[in-house]
PDB file of C-alpha atoms and ligand atoms in Angstrom:
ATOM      1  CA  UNK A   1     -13.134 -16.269  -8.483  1.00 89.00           C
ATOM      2  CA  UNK A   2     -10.200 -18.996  -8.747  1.00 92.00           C
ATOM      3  CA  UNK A   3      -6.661 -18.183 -10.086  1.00 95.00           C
ATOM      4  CA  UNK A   4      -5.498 -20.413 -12.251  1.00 95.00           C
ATOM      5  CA  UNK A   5      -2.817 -19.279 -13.810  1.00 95.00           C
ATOM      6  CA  UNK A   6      -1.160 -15.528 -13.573  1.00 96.00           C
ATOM      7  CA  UNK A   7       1.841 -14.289 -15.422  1.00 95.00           C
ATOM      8  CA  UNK A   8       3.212 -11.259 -16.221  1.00 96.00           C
ATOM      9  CA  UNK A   9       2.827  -9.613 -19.721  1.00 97.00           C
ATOM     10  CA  UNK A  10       4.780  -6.439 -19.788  1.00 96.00           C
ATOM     11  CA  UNK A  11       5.683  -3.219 -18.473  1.00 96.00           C
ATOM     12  CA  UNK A  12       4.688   0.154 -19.775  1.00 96.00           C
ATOM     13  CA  UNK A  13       6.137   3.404 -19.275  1.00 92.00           C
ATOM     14  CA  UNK A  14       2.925   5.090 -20.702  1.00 93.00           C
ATOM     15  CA  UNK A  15      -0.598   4.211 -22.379  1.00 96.00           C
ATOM     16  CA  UNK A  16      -0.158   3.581 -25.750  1.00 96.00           C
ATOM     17  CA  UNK A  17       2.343   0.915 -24.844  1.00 97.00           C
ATOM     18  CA  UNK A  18      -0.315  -0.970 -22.661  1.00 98.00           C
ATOM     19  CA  UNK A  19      -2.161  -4.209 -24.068  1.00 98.00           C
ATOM     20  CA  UNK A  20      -4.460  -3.114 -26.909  1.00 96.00           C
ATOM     21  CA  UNK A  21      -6.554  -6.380 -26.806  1.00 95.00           C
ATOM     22  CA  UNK A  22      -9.309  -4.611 -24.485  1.00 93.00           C
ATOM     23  CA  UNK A  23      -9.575  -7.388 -21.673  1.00 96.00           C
ATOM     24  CA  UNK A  24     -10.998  -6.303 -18.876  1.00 96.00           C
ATOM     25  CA  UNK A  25      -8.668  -4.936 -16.148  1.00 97.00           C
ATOM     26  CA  UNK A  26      -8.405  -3.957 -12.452  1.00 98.00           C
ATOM     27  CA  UNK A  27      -5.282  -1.838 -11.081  1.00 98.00           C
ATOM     28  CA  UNK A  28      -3.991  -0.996  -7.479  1.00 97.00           C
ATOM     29  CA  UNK A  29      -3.008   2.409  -6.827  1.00 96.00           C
ATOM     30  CA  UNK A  30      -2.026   4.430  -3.427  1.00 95.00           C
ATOM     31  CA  UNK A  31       0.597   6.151  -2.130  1.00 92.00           C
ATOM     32  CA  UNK A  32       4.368   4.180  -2.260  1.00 89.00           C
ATOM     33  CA  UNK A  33       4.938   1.548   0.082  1.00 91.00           C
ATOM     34  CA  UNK A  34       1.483   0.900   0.990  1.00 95.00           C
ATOM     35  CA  UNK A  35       1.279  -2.872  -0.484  1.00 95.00           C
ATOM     36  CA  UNK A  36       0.170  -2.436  -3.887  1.00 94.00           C
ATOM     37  CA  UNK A  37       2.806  -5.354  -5.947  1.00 93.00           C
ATOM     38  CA  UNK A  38       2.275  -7.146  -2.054  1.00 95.00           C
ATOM     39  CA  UNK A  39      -1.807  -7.719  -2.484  1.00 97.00           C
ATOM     40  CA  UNK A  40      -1.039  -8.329  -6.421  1.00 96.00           C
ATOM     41  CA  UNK A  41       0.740 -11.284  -5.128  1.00 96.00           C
ATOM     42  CA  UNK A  42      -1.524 -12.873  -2.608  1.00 96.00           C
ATOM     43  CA  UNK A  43      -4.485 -12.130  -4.742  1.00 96.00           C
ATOM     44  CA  UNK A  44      -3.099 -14.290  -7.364  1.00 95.00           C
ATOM     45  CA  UNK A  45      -1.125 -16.567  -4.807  1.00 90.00           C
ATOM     46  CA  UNK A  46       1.640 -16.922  -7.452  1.00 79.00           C
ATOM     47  CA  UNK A  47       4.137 -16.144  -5.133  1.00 79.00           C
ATOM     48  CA  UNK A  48       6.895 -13.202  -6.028  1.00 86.00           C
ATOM     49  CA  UNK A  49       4.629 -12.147  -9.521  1.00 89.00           C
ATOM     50  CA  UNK A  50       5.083  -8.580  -8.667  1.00 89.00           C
ATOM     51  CA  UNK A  51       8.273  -6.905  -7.369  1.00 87.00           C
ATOM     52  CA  UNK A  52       7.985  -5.639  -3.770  1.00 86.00           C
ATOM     53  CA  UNK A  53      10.096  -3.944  -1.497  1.00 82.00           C
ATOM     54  CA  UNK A  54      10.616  -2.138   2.157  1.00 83.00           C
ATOM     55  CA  UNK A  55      11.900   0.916   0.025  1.00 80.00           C
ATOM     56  CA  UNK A  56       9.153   3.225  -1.240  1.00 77.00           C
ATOM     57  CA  UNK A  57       9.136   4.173  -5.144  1.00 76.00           C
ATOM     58  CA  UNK A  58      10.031   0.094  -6.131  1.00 76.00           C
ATOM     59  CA  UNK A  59       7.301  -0.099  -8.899  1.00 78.00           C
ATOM     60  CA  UNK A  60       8.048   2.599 -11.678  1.00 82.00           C
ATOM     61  CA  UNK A  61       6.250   1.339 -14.879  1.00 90.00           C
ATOM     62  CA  UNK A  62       2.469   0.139 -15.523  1.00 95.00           C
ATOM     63  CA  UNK A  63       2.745  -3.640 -15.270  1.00 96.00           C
ATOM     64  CA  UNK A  64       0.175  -6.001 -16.814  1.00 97.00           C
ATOM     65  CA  UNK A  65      -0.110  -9.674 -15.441  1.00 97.00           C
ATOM     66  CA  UNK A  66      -2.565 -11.512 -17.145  1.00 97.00           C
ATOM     67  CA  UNK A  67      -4.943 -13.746 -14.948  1.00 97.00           C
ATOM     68  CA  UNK A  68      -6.813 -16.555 -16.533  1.00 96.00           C
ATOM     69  CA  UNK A  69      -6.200 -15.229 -19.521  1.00 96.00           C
ATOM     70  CA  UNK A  70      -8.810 -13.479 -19.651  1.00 94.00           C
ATOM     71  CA  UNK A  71      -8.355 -10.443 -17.662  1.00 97.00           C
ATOM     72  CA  UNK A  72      -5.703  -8.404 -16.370  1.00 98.00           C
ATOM     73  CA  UNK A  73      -4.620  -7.198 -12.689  1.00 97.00           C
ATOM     74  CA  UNK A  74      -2.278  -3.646 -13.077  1.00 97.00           C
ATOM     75  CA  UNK A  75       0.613  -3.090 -10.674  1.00 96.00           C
ATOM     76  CA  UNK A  76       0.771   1.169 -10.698  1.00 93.00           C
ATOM     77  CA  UNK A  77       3.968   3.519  -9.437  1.00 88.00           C
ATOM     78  CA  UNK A  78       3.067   4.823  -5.880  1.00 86.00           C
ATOM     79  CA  UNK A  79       2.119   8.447  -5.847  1.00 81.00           C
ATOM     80  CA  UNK A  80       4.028  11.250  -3.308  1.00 71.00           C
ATOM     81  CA  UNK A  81       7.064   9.541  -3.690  1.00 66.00           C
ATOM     82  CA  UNK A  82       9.005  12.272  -2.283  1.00 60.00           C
ATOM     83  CA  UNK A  83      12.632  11.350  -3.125  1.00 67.00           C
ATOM     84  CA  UNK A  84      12.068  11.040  -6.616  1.00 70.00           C
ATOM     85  CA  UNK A  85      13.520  14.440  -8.656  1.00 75.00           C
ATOM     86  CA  UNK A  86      10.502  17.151  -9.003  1.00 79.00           C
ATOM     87  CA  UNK A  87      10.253  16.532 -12.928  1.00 81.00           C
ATOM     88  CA  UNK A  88       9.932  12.679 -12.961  1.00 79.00           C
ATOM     89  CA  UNK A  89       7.188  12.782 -10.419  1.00 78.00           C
ATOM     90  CA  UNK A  90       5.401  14.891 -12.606  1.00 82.00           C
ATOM     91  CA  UNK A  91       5.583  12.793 -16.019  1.00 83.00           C
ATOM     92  CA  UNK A  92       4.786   9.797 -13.566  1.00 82.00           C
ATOM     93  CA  UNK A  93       1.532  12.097 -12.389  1.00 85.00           C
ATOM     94  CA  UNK A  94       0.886  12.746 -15.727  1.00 89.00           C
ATOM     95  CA  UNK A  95       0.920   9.406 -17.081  1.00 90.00           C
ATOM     96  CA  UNK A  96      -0.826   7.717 -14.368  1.00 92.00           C
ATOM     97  CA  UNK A  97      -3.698  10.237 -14.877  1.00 93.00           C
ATOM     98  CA  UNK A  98      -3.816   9.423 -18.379  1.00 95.00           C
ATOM     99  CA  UNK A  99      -3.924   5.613 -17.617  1.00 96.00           C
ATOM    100  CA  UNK A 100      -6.771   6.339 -15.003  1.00 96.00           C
ATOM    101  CA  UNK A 101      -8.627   8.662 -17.303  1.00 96.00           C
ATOM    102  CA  UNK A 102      -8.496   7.258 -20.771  1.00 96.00           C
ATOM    103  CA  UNK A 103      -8.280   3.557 -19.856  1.00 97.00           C
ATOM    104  CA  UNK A 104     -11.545   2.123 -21.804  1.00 94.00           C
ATOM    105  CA  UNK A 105     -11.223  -1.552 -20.354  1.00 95.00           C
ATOM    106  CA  UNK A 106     -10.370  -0.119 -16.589  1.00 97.00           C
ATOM    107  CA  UNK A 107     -13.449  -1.491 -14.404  1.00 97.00           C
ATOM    108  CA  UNK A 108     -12.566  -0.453 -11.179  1.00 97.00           C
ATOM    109  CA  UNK A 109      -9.698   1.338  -9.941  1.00 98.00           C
ATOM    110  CA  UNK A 110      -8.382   0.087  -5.890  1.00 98.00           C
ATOM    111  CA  UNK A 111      -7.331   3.037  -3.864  1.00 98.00           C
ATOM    112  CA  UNK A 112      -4.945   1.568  -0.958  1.00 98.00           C
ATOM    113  CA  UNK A 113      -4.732   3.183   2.016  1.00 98.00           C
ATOM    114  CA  UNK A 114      -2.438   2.813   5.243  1.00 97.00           C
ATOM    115  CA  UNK A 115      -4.621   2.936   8.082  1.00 97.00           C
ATOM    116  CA  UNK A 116      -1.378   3.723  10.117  1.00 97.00           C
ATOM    117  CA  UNK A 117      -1.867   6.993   9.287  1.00 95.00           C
ATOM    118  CA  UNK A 118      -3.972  10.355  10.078  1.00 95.00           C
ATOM    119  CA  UNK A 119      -6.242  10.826   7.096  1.00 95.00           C
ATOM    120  CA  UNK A 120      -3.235  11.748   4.057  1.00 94.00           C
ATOM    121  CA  UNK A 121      -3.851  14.826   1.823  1.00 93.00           C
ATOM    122  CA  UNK A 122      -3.148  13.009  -1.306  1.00 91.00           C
ATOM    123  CA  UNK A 123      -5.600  10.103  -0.617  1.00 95.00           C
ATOM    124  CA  UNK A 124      -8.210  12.267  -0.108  1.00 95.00           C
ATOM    125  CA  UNK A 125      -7.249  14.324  -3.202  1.00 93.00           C
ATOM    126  CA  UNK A 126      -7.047  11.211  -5.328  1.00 94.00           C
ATOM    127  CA  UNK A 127     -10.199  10.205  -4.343  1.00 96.00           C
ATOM    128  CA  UNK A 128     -11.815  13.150  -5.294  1.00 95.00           C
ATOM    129  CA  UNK A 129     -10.105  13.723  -8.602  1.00 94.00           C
ATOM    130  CA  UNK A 130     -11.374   9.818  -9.361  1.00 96.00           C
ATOM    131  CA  UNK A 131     -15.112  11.195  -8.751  1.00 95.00           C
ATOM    132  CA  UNK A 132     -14.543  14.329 -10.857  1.00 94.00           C
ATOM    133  CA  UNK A 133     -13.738  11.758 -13.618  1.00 95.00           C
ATOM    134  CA  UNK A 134     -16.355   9.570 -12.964  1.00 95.00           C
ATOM    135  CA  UNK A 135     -13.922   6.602 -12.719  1.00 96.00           C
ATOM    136  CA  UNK A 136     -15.124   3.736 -10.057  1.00 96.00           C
ATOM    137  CA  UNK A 137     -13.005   2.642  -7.420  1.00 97.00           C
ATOM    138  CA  UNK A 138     -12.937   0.997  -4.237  1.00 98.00           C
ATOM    139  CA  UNK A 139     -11.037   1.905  -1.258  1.00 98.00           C
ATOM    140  CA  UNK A 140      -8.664  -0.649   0.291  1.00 98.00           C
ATOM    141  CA  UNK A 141      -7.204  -0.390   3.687  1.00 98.00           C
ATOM    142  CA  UNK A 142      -3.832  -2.058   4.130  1.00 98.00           C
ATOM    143  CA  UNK A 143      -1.796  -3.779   6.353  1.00 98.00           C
ATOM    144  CA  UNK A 144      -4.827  -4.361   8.865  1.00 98.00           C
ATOM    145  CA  UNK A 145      -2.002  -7.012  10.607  1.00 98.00           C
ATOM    146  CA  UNK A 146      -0.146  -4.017  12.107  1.00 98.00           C
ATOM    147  CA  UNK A 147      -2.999  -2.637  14.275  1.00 97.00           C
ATOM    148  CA  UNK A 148      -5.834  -3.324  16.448  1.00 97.00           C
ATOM    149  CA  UNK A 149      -9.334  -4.064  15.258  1.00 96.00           C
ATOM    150  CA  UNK A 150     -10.163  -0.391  17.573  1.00 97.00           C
ATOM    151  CA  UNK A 151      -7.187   1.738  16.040  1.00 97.00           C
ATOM    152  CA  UNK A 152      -8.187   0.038  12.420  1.00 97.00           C
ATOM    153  CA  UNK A 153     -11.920   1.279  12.402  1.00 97.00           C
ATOM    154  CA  UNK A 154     -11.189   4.622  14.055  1.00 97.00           C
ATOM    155  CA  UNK A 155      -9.048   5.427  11.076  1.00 97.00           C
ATOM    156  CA  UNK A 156     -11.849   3.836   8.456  1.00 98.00           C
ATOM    157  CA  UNK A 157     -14.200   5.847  10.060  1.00 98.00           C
ATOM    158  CA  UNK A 158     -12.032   9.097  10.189  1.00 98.00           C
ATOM    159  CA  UNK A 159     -12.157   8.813   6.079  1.00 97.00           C
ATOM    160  CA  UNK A 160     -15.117   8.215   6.226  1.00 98.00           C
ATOM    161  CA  UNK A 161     -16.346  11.424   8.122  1.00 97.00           C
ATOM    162  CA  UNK A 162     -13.429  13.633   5.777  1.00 97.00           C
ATOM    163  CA  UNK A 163     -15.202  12.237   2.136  1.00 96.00           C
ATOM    164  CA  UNK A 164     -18.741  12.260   3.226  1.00 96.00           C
ATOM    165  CA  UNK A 165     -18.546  16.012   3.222  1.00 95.00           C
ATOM    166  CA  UNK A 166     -18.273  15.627  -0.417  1.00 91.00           C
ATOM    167  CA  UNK A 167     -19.463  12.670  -1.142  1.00 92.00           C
ATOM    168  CA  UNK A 168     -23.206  11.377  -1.010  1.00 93.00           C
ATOM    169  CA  UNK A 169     -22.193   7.619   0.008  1.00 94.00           C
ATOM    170  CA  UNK A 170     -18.982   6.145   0.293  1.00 96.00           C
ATOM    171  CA  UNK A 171     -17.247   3.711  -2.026  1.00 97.00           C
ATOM    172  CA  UNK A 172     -16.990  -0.242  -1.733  1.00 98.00           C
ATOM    173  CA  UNK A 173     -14.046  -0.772   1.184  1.00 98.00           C
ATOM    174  CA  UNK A 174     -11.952  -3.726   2.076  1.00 98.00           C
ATOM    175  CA  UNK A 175      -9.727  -4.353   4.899  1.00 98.00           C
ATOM    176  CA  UNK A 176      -6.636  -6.302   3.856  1.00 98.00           C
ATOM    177  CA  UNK A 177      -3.026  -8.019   4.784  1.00 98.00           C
ATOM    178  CA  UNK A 178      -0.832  -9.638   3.636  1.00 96.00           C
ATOM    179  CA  UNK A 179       0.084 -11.993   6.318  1.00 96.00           C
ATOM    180  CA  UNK A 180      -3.414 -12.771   7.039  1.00 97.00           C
ATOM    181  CA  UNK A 181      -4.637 -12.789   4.024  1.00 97.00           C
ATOM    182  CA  UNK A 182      -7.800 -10.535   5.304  1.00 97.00           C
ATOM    183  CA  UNK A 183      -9.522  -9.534   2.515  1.00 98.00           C
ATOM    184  CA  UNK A 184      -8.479 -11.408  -0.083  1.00 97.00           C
ATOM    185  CA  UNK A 185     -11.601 -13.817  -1.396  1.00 97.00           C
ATOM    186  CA  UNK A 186     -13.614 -10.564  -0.739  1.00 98.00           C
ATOM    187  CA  UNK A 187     -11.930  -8.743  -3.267  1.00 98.00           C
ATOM    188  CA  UNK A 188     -12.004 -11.622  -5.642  1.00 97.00           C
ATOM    189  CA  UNK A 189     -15.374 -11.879  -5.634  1.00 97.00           C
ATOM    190  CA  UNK A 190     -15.906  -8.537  -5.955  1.00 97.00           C
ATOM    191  CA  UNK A 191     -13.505  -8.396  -9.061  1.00 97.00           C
ATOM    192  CA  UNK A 192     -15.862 -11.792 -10.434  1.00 96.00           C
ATOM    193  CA  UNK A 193     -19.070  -9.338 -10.011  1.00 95.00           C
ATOM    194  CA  UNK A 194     -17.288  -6.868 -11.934  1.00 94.00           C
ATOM    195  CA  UNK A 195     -16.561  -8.768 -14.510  1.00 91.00           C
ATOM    196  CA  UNK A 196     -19.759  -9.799 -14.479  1.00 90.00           C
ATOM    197  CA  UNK A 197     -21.584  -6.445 -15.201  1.00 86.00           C
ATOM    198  CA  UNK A 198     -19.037  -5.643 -17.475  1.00 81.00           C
ATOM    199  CA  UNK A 199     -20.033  -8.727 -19.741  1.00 71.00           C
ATOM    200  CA  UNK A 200     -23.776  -8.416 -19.926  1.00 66.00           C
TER     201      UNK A 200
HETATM  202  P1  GTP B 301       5.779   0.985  -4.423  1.00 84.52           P
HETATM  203  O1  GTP B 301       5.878   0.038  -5.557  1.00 84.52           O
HETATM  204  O2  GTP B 301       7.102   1.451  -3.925  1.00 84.52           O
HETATM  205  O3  GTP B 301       4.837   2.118  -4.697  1.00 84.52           O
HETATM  206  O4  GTP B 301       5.199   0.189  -3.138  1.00 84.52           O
HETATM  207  P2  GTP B 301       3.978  -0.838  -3.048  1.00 84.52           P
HETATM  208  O5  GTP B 301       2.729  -0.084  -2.722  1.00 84.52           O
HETATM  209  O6  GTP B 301       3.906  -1.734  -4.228  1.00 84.52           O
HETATM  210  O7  GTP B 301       4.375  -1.659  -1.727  1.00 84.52           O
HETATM  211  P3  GTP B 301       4.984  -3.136  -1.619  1.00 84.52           P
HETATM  212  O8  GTP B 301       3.954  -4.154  -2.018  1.00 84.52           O
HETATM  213  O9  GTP B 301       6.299  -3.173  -2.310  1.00 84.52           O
HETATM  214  O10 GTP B 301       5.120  -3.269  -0.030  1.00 84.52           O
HETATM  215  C1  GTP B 301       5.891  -2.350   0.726  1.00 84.52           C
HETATM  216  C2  GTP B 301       6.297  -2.999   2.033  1.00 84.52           C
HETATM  217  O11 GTP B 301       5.142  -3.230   2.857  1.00 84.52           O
HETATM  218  C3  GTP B 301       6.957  -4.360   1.863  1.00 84.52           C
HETATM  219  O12 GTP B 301       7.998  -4.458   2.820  1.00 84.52           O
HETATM  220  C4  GTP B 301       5.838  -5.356   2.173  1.00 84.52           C
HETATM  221  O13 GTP B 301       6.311  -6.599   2.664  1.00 84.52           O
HETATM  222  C5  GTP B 301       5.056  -4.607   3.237  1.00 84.52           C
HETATM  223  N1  GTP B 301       3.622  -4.981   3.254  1.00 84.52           N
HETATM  224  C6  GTP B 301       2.750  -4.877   2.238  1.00 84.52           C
HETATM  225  N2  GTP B 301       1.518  -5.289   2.605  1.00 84.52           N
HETATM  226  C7  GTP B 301       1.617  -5.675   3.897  1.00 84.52           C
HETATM  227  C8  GTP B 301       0.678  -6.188   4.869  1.00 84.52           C
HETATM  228  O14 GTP B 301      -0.520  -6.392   4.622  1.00 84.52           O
HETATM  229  N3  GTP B 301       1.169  -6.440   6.119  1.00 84.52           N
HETATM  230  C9  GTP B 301       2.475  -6.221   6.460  1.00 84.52           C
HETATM  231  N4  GTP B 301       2.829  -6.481   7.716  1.00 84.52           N
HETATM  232  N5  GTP B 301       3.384  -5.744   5.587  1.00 84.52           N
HETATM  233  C10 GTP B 301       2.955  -5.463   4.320  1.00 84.52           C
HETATM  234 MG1   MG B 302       4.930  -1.665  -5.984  1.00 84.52          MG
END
């Protein structure tokens, strides 16, 4: 898959404001912080296209950036933002479940991960809710540049062992950064198969 061109298109603060034109999109979700609007960015290699930051809870609205224009890639508000006040968590909960749920032209869903971390609650809950709904997604583990090839496919593999008591096989997984780039023309080819089913 080549870029060649990438801009933004607009923010949305719930569904019905999202593009009605039924391209075919593919959105990043995952817990705040963990590099969403960051792989946006080197996926399109646009430079600053989506707004990142150090502090968790930076992306608060839907955003559309149109790629080609042809298809979309969705920038999503982190979930378990804990500083944010009780209520507005839950109408962001609530809306991104819509999104995920009622989303026609959603193909695939990326669920990033911080391998940093001890296998997280919410991940695994997310995860699970997305199979309850049927919706695909792939798993993406972040940040691989912060840890050693060992540490990174311990913590693969302790997801791994946590879903497969559920699940029957485990979704499509990519290792990523940002500063390496890892990752990156694997999960634009897999977004040009995608779109691929999805047209015949
Ligand atoms: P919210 O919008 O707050 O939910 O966060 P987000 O998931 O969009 O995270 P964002 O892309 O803003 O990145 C958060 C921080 O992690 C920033 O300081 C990024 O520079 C850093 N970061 C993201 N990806 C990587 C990576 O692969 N490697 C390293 N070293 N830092 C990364
Ligand atoms: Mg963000």
């Amino acid at each position: 898959m080549i870029i060649r061109s990438a801009r933004f298109v607009k923010s949305s603060t719930e569904l019905s404001q999202c593009p009605s034109d039924h391209l075919p999109e593919l959105a990043f979700i995952g817990r705040s912080n963990v590099g969403k609007s960051s792989l946006i960015n080197i996926l399109t290699g646009f430079g600053k296209l989506a707004k990142t930051s150090g502090e968790p809870g930076k992306t608060r609205t839907i955003n559309h950036f149109l790629i080609n224009d042809n298809w979309y890639l969705v920038d999503l508000p982190g979930y378990g933002y804990a500083k944010v006040a009780a209520k507005q968590r839950e109408k962001w909960t609530n809306t991104l479940k819509e999104y995920i749920i009622r989303r026609e032209n959603l193909l695939c869903l990326f669920v990033l991960i911080d391998p940093r971390h001890k296998p997280q609650k919410s991940d695994i809950e997310f995860m699970e809710f997305l199979g309850i709904n049927s919706v695909p997604f792939a798993r993406v583990f972040t940040k691989s540049d912060k840890m050693s090839r060992d540490s990174l496919n311990r913590s693969v593999r302790d997801y791994d062992t946590i879903m497969l008591v559920n699940w029957e096989s485990l979704p499509v997984t990519f290792i990523t950064s940002t500063v390496t780039k890892a990752g990156r023309t694997a999960i634009l080819d897999f977004i040009e198969e995608s779109m691929n089913n999805f047209s015949k």
